Amino acid sequence: GIYQVLDGDGNIIDITPSSEPSQSPSITNNPSLSPSSNPSIEPTAIPSLSPTESKTLTFFAIGDVPYSDLEACLIPHELNKAANSTPDAKFMLHLGDIRDGKPYYVDSGPVQPRPCPEYLYEDVATIFTASSVPTFFSMGDNAWLDCENVDESYTFWKKHLLTFNEREDLGWPSLGATVSR
């Protein structure tokens, strides 16, 4: 049978399948959105893409800190140790939760979420200026949803941590890639 597909320019073209693999595989930025009329669970006999050069991407990951003043004091030291032991790391990813999520009780009454003042986010940003590589923050629930005012805490997180990796005043090396959100 003949199949109709979109080419790279969005034009419909007719294709007659062959039992022979194509000599030059191609990739299109405009794949067909039409379902296949002849799906198969069999693997492709010959890969459609050639293997690419294998490269290792090294980065640091951290999360659930700082929950205490002691951790806040230790983080710059730990960042320095990590940088010295792994100099090829390209960036750091903080996986969220810059404070514990424990609620507190008011006059032995119901559980209440704790306040998340702006200085919490400012302090974390200051601590992570010790990082030797660009640092990205992922939002955790403890410093957002577990806060007394979720809208305010989200605003503080965006202001101080969302674009922290873009700070030019810290002399971080270039990532060599564009980061988009």
Coordinates of N, CA, C and O in Angstrom, one line a residue:
G1 N 0.8 -1.2 0.0 CA 0.0 0.0 0.0 C 0.9 1.2 0.0 O 2.1 1.2 0.3
I2 N 0.2 2.3 -0.3 CA 0.8 3.6 -0.3 C 0.4 4.4 1.0 O -0.8 4.3 1.4
Y3 N 1.4 5.0 1.6 CA 1.1 5.8 2.8 C 1.4 7.2 2.6 O 2.3 7.6 1.8
Q4 N 0.6 8.1 3.2 CA 0.8 9.5 3.1 C 1.4 10.0 4.5 O 0.9 9.7 5.5
V5 N 2.5 10.8 4.3 CA 3.1 11.3 5.5 C 3.5 12.8 5.2 O 3.5 13.2 4.1
L6 N 3.9 13.5 6.3 CA 4.3 14.9 6.1 C 5.8 14.9 6.0 O 6.5 14.2 6.8
D7 N 6.3 15.7 5.0 CA 7.8 15.9 5.0 C 8.2 17.0 5.9 O 7.4 17.5 6.6
G8 N 9.5 17.3 5.9 CA 10.0 18.3 6.8 C 9.4 19.7 6.6 O 9.5 20.5 7.5
D9 N 8.8 20.0 5.5 CA 8.3 21.3 5.2 C 6.7 21.3 5.4 O 6.1 22.3 5.1
G10 N 6.2 20.2 5.9 CA 4.8 20.1 6.1 C 3.9 19.7 4.9 O 2.7 19.7 5.0
N11 N 4.6 19.3 3.8 CA 3.9 18.8 2.6 C 3.5 17.4 2.8 O 4.3 16.6 3.3
I12 N 2.4 17.0 2.3 CA 2.0 15.6 2.2 C 2.7 14.9 1.1 O 2.6 15.3 -0.1
I13 N 3.3 13.8 1.4 CA 4.0 13.0 0.3 C 3.5 11.5 0.4 O 3.2 11.1 1.5
D14 N 3.5 10.8 -0.7 CA 3.1 9.4 -0.8 C 4.4 8.6 -0.6 O 5.4 8.9 -1.2
I15 N 4.3 7.5 0.2 CA 5.4 6.6 0.4 C 5.0 5.2 0.2 O 3.9 4.8 0.7
T16 N 5.8 4.5 -0.6 CA 5.5 3.1 -0.8 C 6.5 2.3 0.0 O 7.7 2.4 -0.2
P17 N 6.1 1.6 1.0 CA 7.1 0.8 1.9 C 7.9 -0.2 1.1 O 7.4 -0.7 0.1
S18 N 9.1 -0.4 1.5 CA 10.0 -1.4 0.9 C 10.5 -2.3 1.9 O 10.6 -2.0 3.1
S19 N 10.9 -3.5 1.5 CA 11.5 -4.4 2.5 C 12.9 -4.1 2.7 O 13.6 -4.7 3.6
E20 N 13.5 -3.2 1.9 CA 14.9 -2.9 2.1 C 15.0 -1.6 2.9 O 14.2 -0.7 2.7
P21 N 16.0 -1.5 3.8 CA 16.2 -0.3 4.6 C 16.6 0.9 3.7 O 17.3 0.7 2.7
S22 N 16.3 2.1 4.1 CA 16.7 3.2 3.3 C 18.2 3.4 3.5 O 18.8 3.0 4.5
Q23 N 18.9 4.0 2.6 CA 20.3 4.2 2.6 C 20.7 5.4 3.5 O 21.8 5.4 4.1
S24 N 19.8 6.3 3.6 CA 20.2 7.5 4.4 C 19.0 7.9 5.3 O 18.0 8.5 4.8
P25 N 19.0 7.5 6.5 CA 17.9 7.8 7.4 C 17.8 9.3 7.6 O 18.8 10.0 7.5
S26 N 16.6 9.7 7.9 CA 16.4 11.2 8.1 C 15.5 11.4 9.3 O 14.7 10.5 9.7
I27 N 15.6 12.6 9.8 CA 14.7 12.9 10.9 C 13.9 14.2 10.5 O 14.5 15.1 9.9
T28 N 12.7 14.2 10.9 CA 11.9 15.4 10.5 C 11.4 16.1 11.8 O 11.2 15.4 12.8
N29 N 11.4 17.3 11.7 CA 10.8 18.1 12.9 C 9.3 18.1 12.9 O 8.7 18.7 13.8
N30 N 8.7 17.6 11.8 CA 7.3 17.6 11.7 C 6.8 16.2 11.4 O 6.4 15.8 10.3
P31 N 6.8 15.4 12.5 CA 6.3 14.0 12.3 C 4.8 13.9 12.0 O 4.1 14.9 12.3
S32 N 4.4 12.9 11.3 CA 3.0 12.7 11.0 C 2.2 12.5 12.3 O 2.7 11.7 13.2
L33 N 1.1 13.1 12.4 CA 0.2 12.9 13.6 C -0.8 11.9 13.3 O -1.6 11.5 14.2
S34 N -0.8 11.3 12.1 CA -1.8 10.3 11.8 C -1.4 8.9 12.3 O -0.2 8.6 12.3
P35 N -2.3 8.1 12.9 CA -1.9 6.8 13.4 C -1.5 5.9 12.2 O -2.0 6.0 11.1
S36 N -0.6 5.0 12.5 CA -0.2 4.0 11.5 C -1.3 3.1 11.2 O -2.1 2.6 12.1
S37 N -1.4 2.7 9.9 CA -2.5 1.8 9.5 C -2.0 0.4 9.6 O -2.7 -0.6 9.4
N38 N -0.7 0.2 9.9 CA -0.1 -1.1 10.0 C 0.9 -1.2 11.1 O 2.1 -1.4 10.9
P39 N 0.5 -1.0 12.4 CA 1.4 -1.0 13.5 C 2.0 -2.4 13.7 O 1.4 -3.4 13.3
S40 N 3.2 -2.4 14.3 CA 3.9 -3.7 14.6 C 4.5 -3.6 15.9 O 5.0 -2.6 16.4
I41 N 4.6 -4.8 16.6 CA 5.3 -4.8 17.9 C 6.7 -5.4 17.6 O 7.5 -5.5 18.6
E42 N 7.1 -5.6 16.4 CA 8.4 -6.1 16.1 C 9.4 -5.0 16.1 O 9.1 -3.9 15.6
P43 N 10.6 -5.2 16.6 CA 11.6 -4.1 16.6 C 12.1 -3.8 15.1 O 12.0 -4.7 14.3
T44 N 12.6 -2.6 14.9 CA 13.1 -2.3 13.6 C 14.3 -3.1 13.4 O 15.2 -3.3 14.2
A45 N 14.4 -3.7 12.2 CA 15.5 -4.6 11.8 C 16.9 -3.8 11.8 O 17.9 -4.3 12.3
I46 N 16.8 -2.6 11.3 CA 18.1 -1.8 11.2 C 17.7 -0.5 11.9 O 16.7 0.1 11.5
P47 N 18.6 0.0 12.8 CA 18.2 1.2 13.5 C 18.1 2.4 12.5 O 18.8 2.4 11.4
S48 N 17.2 3.3 12.8 CA 17.0 4.4 11.9 C 18.0 5.6 12.1 O 18.1 6.5 11.3
L49 N 18.7 5.5 13.3 CA 19.7 6.5 13.6 C 21.0 5.8 14.0 O 21.0 4.8 14.6
S50 N 22.0 6.4 13.5 CA 23.4 5.9 13.9 C 23.7 6.3 15.4 O 23.3 7.3 15.8
P51 N 24.4 5.4 16.1 CA 24.8 5.8 17.4 C 25.6 7.1 17.4 O 26.3 7.3 16.5
T52 N 25.5 7.9 18.5 CA 26.2 9.1 18.6 C 27.4 8.8 19.6 O 27.4 7.9 20.3
E53 N 28.3 9.7 19.6 CA 29.4 9.7 20.5 C 28.9 9.7 21.9 O 28.1 10.6 22.3
S54 N 29.3 8.8 22.8 CA 28.9 8.8 24.2 C 29.7 9.8 25.0 O 30.9 9.8 24.9
K55 N 29.0 10.6 25.7 CA 29.6 11.6 26.6 C 29.0 11.5 28.0 O 27.8 11.2 28.1
T56 N 29.8 11.8 28.9 CA 29.3 11.7 30.3 C 29.0 13.1 30.8 O 29.8 14.0 30.6
L57 N 27.9 13.3 31.4 CA 27.5 14.5 32.0 C 27.6 14.4 33.5 O 26.9 13.5 34.1
T58 N 28.4 15.1 34.1 CA 28.5 15.0 35.6 C 28.0 16.3 36.2 O 28.2 17.4 35.8
F59 N 27.1 16.1 37.3 CA 26.6 17.2 38.0 C 26.4 16.8 39.4 O 26.4 15.6 39.8
F60 N 26.1 17.8 40.3 CA 25.9 17.5 41.7 C 24.4 17.6 41.9 O 23.7 18.4 41.3
A61 N 23.9 16.8 42.9 CA 22.5 16.8 43.3 C 22.5 16.9 44.8 O 23.3 16.2 45.5
I62 N 21.6 17.7 45.3 CA 21.5 17.9 46.8 C 20.0 18.2 47.0 O 19.3 18.7 46.1
G63 N 19.5 18.0 48.2 CA 18.2 18.3 48.5 C 17.9 18.1 50.0 O 18.7 17.6 50.8
D64 N 16.8 18.6 50.4 CA 16.4 18.6 51.8 C 17.4 19.2 52.8 O 17.6 18.7 53.9
V65 N 18.0 20.3 52.3 CA 18.9 21.1 53.2 C 18.7 22.6 52.8 O 18.4 22.9 51.6
P66 N 18.9 23.5 53.7 CA 19.3 23.3 55.1 C 18.1 23.3 56.0 O 17.2 24.2 55.9
Y67 N 18.0 22.3 56.8 CA 16.9 22.2 57.8 C 17.3 22.8 59.1 O 16.5 22.9 60.0
S68 N 18.6 23.1 59.3 CA 19.1 23.6 60.6 C 20.2 24.6 60.4 O 20.8 24.7 59.3
D69 N 20.5 25.4 61.4 CA 21.6 26.3 61.4 C 22.9 25.5 61.1 O 23.8 26.0 60.4
L70 N 23.1 24.4 61.7 CA 24.3 23.6 61.6 C 24.4 23.2 60.1 O 25.5 23.3 59.5
E71 N 23.4 22.7 59.5 CA 23.5 22.3 58.0 C 23.8 23.6 57.2 O 24.6 23.5 56.3
A72 N 23.2 24.7 57.5 CA 23.5 25.9 56.8 C 24.9 26.3 56.9 O 25.5 26.8 55.9
C73 N 25.6 26.1 58.0 CA 27.0 26.4 58.2 C 27.9 25.4 57.4 O 28.9 25.7 56.9
L74 N 27.4 24.1 57.3 CA 28.2 23.1 56.7 C 28.1 23.0 55.2 O 29.0 22.5 54.5
I75 N 27.0 23.5 54.6 CA 26.9 23.4 53.2 C 28.0 24.1 52.4 O 28.5 23.4 51.5
P76 N 28.5 25.3 52.6 CA 29.6 25.8 51.9 C 30.8 24.9 51.9 O 31.5 24.7 50.9
H77 N 31.1 24.3 53.1 CA 32.3 23.4 53.2 C 32.0 22.1 52.3 O 32.9 21.7 51.6
E78 N 30.8 21.6 52.4 CA 30.5 20.4 51.6 C 30.5 20.7 50.1 O 31.0 19.9 49.3
L79 N 30.1 21.9 49.7 CA 30.1 22.3 48.3 C 31.6 22.4 47.8 O 31.9 21.9 46.7
N80 N 32.5 22.9 48.6 CA 33.9 23.0 48.3 C 34.5 21.6 48.2 O 35.3 21.3 47.3
K81 N 34.2 20.7 49.1 CA 34.7 19.3 49.0 C 34.2 18.7 47.7 O 35.0 18.0 47.1
A82 N 32.9 18.9 47.4 CA 32.4 18.2 46.2 C 33.1 18.8 44.9 O 33.5 18.0 44.1
A83 N 33.3 20.1 44.9 CA 34.0 20.7 43.7 C 35.4 20.2 43.6 O 35.9 19.9 42.5
N84 N 36.1 20.0 44.7 CA 37.5 19.5 44.6 C 37.6 18.1 44.2 O 38.5 17.6 43.6
S85 N 36.6 17.3 44.6 CA 36.6 15.8 44.3 C 36.0 15.5 42.9 O 36.3 14.5 42.3
T86 N 35.2 16.5 42.4 CA 34.6 16.2 41.1 C 34.7 17.5 40.2 O 33.7 18.2 40.0
P87 N 35.9 17.9 39.8 CA 36.1 19.2 39.1 C 35.4 19.2 37.7 O 35.2 20.3 37.2
D88 N 34.9 18.1 37.2 CA 34.3 18.1 35.8 C 32.8 18.3 35.9 O 32.1 18.3 34.9
A89 N 32.2 18.5 37.1 CA 30.8 18.7 37.3 C 30.4 20.0 36.6 O 31.1 21.0 36.8
K90 N 29.3 20.0 35.9 CA 28.9 21.2 35.1 C 27.9 22.1 35.8 O 27.8 23.3 35.6
F91 N 27.1 21.5 36.7 CA 26.1 22.3 37.5 C 25.6 21.5 38.7 O 26.0 20.4 38.9
M92 N 24.8 22.2 39.5 CA 24.2 21.6 40.7 C 22.7 21.7 40.6 O 22.2 22.7 40.1
L93 N 22.1 20.7 41.0 CA 20.6 20.7 41.1 C 20.2 20.5 42.5 O 20.5 19.4 43.1
H94 N 19.5 21.5 43.1 CA 18.9 21.3 44.5 C 17.5 20.8 44.2 O 16.7 21.4 43.6
L95 N 17.3 19.6 44.8 CA 16.0 18.9 44.5 C 14.8 19.3 45.3 O 13.8 18.7 45.3
G96 N 15.0 20.4 46.0 CA 13.9 21.0 46.8 C 13.9 20.8 48.3 O 14.7 20.0 48.8
D97 N 13.0 21.4 48.9 CA 12.8 21.4 50.4 C 14.0 22.0 51.1 O 15.0 21.4 51.5
I98 N 13.9 23.3 51.2 CA 15.0 24.1 51.8 C 14.7 24.3 53.3 O 15.4 25.0 54.0
R99 N 13.6 23.7 53.8 CA 13.3 23.7 55.2 C 12.4 22.5 55.5 O 11.9 21.9 54.6
D100 N 12.3 22.1 56.8 CA 11.5 20.9 57.0 C 10.0 21.3 56.9 O 9.7 22.5 56.9
G101 N 9.2 20.4 56.7 CA 7.7 20.7 56.5 C 6.9 20.5 57.8 O 5.7 20.5 57.7
K102 N 7.5 20.5 58.9 CA 6.8 20.2 60.1 C 5.9 21.4 60.5 O 6.3 22.6 60.5
P103 N 4.6 21.1 60.8 CA 3.7 22.2 61.2 C 4.0 22.6 62.7 O 4.8 22.0 63.3
Y104 N 3.2 23.5 63.2 CA 3.3 23.8 64.6 C 1.9 24.0 65.1 O 0.9 24.1 64.4
Y105 N 1.8 24.0 66.4 CA 0.5 24.0 67.1 C 0.4 25.4 67.8 O 1.4 25.9 68.3
V106 N -0.8 25.9 67.7 CA -1.0 27.2 68.4 C -1.9 27.0 69.6 O -3.0 26.5 69.5
D107 N -1.4 27.3 70.8 CA -2.1 27.1 72.0 C -2.8 25.7 72.1 O -3.9 25.6 72.4
S108 N -2.0 24.7 71.8 CA -2.5 23.3 71.8 C -3.7 23.1 71.0 O -4.5 22.2 71.2
G109 N -3.9 23.9 70.0 CA -5.0 23.8 69.1 C -4.6 23.0 67.8 O -3.7 22.2 67.9
P110 N -5.3 23.2 66.8 CA -5.1 22.4 65.5 C -3.7 22.7 64.9 O -3.1 23.8 65.2
V111 N -3.2 21.8 64.1 CA -2.0 22.0 63.4 C -2.1 23.2 62.5 O -3.1 23.3 61.7
Q112 N -1.1 24.0 62.5 CA -1.0 25.2 61.6 C 0.2 25.1 60.8 O 1.3 24.8 61.3
P113 N 0.1 25.5 59.5 CA 1.4 25.6 58.7 C 2.2 26.7 59.3 O 1.7 27.7 59.8
R114 N 3.6 26.6 59.2 CA 4.5 27.6 59.7 C 4.6 28.7 58.6 O 4.5 28.5 57.4
P115 N 5.0 29.9 59.1 CA 5.3 31.0 58.1 C 6.6 30.6 57.4 O 7.4 29.9 57.9
C116 N 6.7 31.2 56.2 CA 7.9 31.0 55.4 C 8.4 32.4 55.0 O 8.0 32.9 53.9
P117 N 9.1 33.1 55.9 CA 9.4 34.5 55.6 C 10.4 34.6 54.5 O 11.2 33.7 54.2
E118 N 10.5 35.8 53.9 CA 11.4 36.0 52.7 C 12.8 35.7 53.1 O 13.6 35.2 52.2
Y119 N 13.2 36.0 54.3 CA 14.6 35.8 54.7 C 15.0 34.3 54.5 O 16.2 34.0 54.3
L120 N 14.1 33.4 54.6 CA 14.4 32.0 54.4 C 15.0 31.8 53.0 O 16.0 31.1 52.9
Y121 N 14.4 32.3 52.0 CA 14.8 32.2 50.6 C 16.1 33.0 50.4 O 17.0 32.5 49.6
E122 N 16.2 34.2 51.0 CA 17.4 35.0 50.8 C 18.6 34.2 51.4 O 19.7 34.2 50.9
D123 N 18.4 33.7 52.6 CA 19.5 32.9 53.3 C 20.0 31.8 52.5 O 21.2 31.5 52.3
V124 N 19.0 31.0 51.9 CA 19.4 29.9 51.1 C 20.2 30.3 49.8 O 21.2 29.8 49.5
A125 N 19.8 31.4 49.2 CA 20.5 32.0 48.1 C 21.9 32.4 48.5 O 22.9 32.1 47.7
T126 N 22.0 33.0 49.6 CA 23.4 33.4 50.1 C 24.2 32.2 50.3 O 25.4 32.1 50.0
I127 N 23.7 31.1 51.0 CA 24.5 29.9 51.2 C 25.0 29.3 49.9 O 26.2 28.9 49.9
F128 N 24.2 29.3 48.9 CA 24.6 28.6 47.7 C 25.4 29.4 46.8 O 25.8 29.0 45.7
T129 N 25.8 30.7 47.2 CA 26.7 31.4 46.4 C 28.1 30.8 46.5 O 29.0 31.1 45.7
A130 N 28.3 29.9 47.5 CA 29.5 29.1 47.6 C 29.7 28.0 46.6 O 30.8 27.4 46.5
S131 N 28.7 27.8 45.8 CA 28.8 26.7 44.8 C 29.8 27.2 43.7 O 29.8 28.3 43.3
S132 N 30.6 26.2 43.2 CA 31.5 26.5 42.2 C 30.9 26.4 40.8 O 31.6 26.7 39.8
V133 N 29.7 25.9 40.7 CA 29.0 25.7 39.4 C 27.6 26.3 39.5 O 27.0 26.5 40.5
P134 N 27.0 26.6 38.3 CA 25.6 27.2 38.3 C 24.7 26.2 39.1 O 24.8 25.0 38.9
T135 N 23.9 26.8 39.9 CA 23.0 26.0 40.7 C 21.5 26.2 40.4 O 21.1 27.4 40.3
F136 N 20.8 25.2 40.1 CA 19.4 25.2 39.8 C 18.6 24.7 41.0 O 19.0 23.7 41.6
F137 N 17.5 25.4 41.3 CA 16.6 24.9 42.4 C 15.3 24.4 41.9 O 14.6 25.1 41.1
S138 N 15.0 23.2 42.3 CA 13.6 22.7 42.1 C 12.8 23.0 43.3 O 13.3 22.8 44.4
M139 N 11.6 23.3 43.1 CA 10.7 23.7 44.3 C 10.3 22.4 45.0 O 9.8 21.5 44.4
G140 N 10.4 22.4 46.3 CA 9.9 21.4 47.1 C 8.6 21.8 47.8 O 8.3 23.0 47.9
D141 N 7.9 20.9 48.3 CA 6.6 21.2 49.0 C 6.8 21.9 50.3 O 6.0 22.8 50.7
N142 N 7.9 21.7 51.0 CA 8.1 22.2 52.3 C 8.2 23.7 52.3 O 7.8 24.4 53.3
A143 N 8.8 24.3 51.3 CA 9.0 25.7 51.3 C 8.0 26.4 50.4 O 8.2 27.5 49.9
W144 N 6.9 25.7 50.2 CA 5.8 26.3 49.3 C 4.5 25.9 49.9 O 3.8 26.6 50.6
L145 N 4.1 24.6 49.7 CA 2.8 24.2 50.1 C 2.6 24.0 51.6 O 1.5 24.1 52.1
D146 N 3.7 23.8 52.3 CA 3.7 23.6 53.7 C 3.8 25.0 54.4 O 4.0 25.0 55.7
C147 N 3.7 26.0 53.7 CA 3.8 27.4 54.3 C 2.5 28.0 54.6 O 1.5 27.6 54.0
E148 N 2.5 28.9 55.5 CA 1.2 29.6 55.9 C 0.5 30.3 54.8 O -0.7 30.2 54.6
N149 N 1.3 30.9 53.9 CA 0.8 31.6 52.8 C 1.5 31.1 51.5 O 2.6 31.5 51.2
V150 N 0.8 30.2 50.8 CA 1.4 29.5 49.7 C 1.7 30.5 48.5 O 2.8 30.4 47.8
D151 N 0.9 31.5 48.3 CA 1.2 32.5 47.2 C 2.4 33.3 47.5 O 3.2 33.5 46.7
E152 N 2.5 33.7 48.8 CA 3.7 34.5 49.2 C 4.9 33.7 49.1 O 6.0 34.1 48.6
S153 N 4.9 32.5 49.6 CA 6.1 31.6 49.6 C 6.5 31.3 48.1 O 7.7 31.3 47.8
Y154 N 5.6 31.1 47.2 CA 5.9 30.9 45.8 C 6.6 32.1 45.2 O 7.5 32.0 44.5
T155 N 6.0 33.3 45.6 CA 6.6 34.5 45.1 C 8.1 34.7 45.6 O 8.9 35.1 44.8
F156 N 8.3 34.4 46.8 CA 9.7 34.5 47.4 C 10.6 33.5 46.7 O 11.7 33.8 46.3
W157 N 10.1 32.2 46.4 CA 10.9 31.2 45.8 C 11.3 31.7 44.4 O 12.4 31.6 43.9
K158 N 10.3 32.2 43.6 CA 10.6 32.7 42.3 C 11.6 33.9 42.3 O 12.5 33.9 41.5
K159 N 11.4 34.8 43.2 CA 12.3 36.0 43.3 C 13.7 35.6 43.6 O 14.7 36.2 43.0
H160 N 14.0 34.6 44.5 CA 15.3 34.4 45.0 C 16.0 33.1 44.4 O 17.2 33.0 44.5
L161 N 15.2 32.1 44.0 CA 15.8 30.9 43.6 C 15.5 30.4 42.2 O 16.3 29.6 41.6
L162 N 14.4 30.8 41.6 CA 14.0 30.3 40.2 C 15.1 30.6 39.2 O 15.5 29.7 38.5
T163 N 15.7 31.8 39.2 CA 16.7 32.1 38.2 C 18.1 32.2 38.8 O 19.0 32.8 38.3
F164 N 18.3 31.6 40.0 CA 19.6 31.7 40.7 C 20.7 31.2 39.8 O 21.8 31.8 39.8
N165 N 20.5 30.2 38.9 CA 21.5 29.8 38.0 C 22.0 30.8 37.0 O 23.1 30.6 36.4
E166 N 21.3 31.9 36.9 CA 21.6 32.9 35.9 C 22.5 34.0 36.5 O 22.9 34.9 35.7
R167 N 22.8 33.9 37.7 CA 23.6 35.0 38.3 C 25.0 35.1 37.7 O 25.7 34.1 37.6
E168 N 25.3 36.3 37.3 CA 26.6 36.5 36.6 C 27.6 37.0 37.6 O 28.8 37.1 37.2
D169 N 27.2 37.4 38.8 CA 28.2 38.0 39.7 C 29.0 36.9 40.5 O 29.9 37.2 41.2
L170 N 28.7 35.6 40.2 CA 29.4 34.6 40.9 C 30.6 33.9 40.1 O 31.2 33.0 40.7
G171 N 30.8 34.4 38.9 CA 31.9 33.9 38.1 C 31.8 32.4 37.7 O 32.8 31.8 37.6
W172 N 30.6 31.9 37.6 CA 30.4 30.5 37.3 C 30.8 30.3 35.8 O 30.6 31.1 34.9
P173 N 31.4 29.1 35.5 CA 31.7 28.8 34.1 C 30.4 28.6 33.3 O 29.3 28.3 33.8
S174 N 30.6 28.8 32.0 CA 29.4 28.7 31.1 C 29.0 27.2 31.1 O 29.8 26.3 31.1
L175 N 27.7 27.1 31.0 CA 27.1 25.7 30.8 C 27.4 25.1 29.4 O 27.3 23.9 29.2
G176 N 27.6 26.0 28.5 CA 27.7 25.6 27.1 C 26.4 25.1 26.4 O 26.4 24.5 25.4
A177 N 25.3 25.5 27.1 CA 24.0 25.2 26.5 C 23.0 26.3 27.0 O 23.3 27.0 28.0
T178 N 21.9 26.4 26.3 CA 20.9 27.3 26.7 C 19.9 26.6 27.6 O 19.5 25.5 27.3
V179 N 19.5 27.2 28.7 CA 18.6 26.6 29.6 C 17.3 27.4 29.4 O 17.2 28.6 29.4
S180 N 16.2 26.6 29.1 CA 14.9 27.2 29.0 C 13.9 26.5 29.9 O 14.1 25.4 30.2
R181 N 13.0 27.3 30.4 CA 12.0 26.7 31.3 C 10.6 26.8 30.6 O 10.2 27.6 29.9

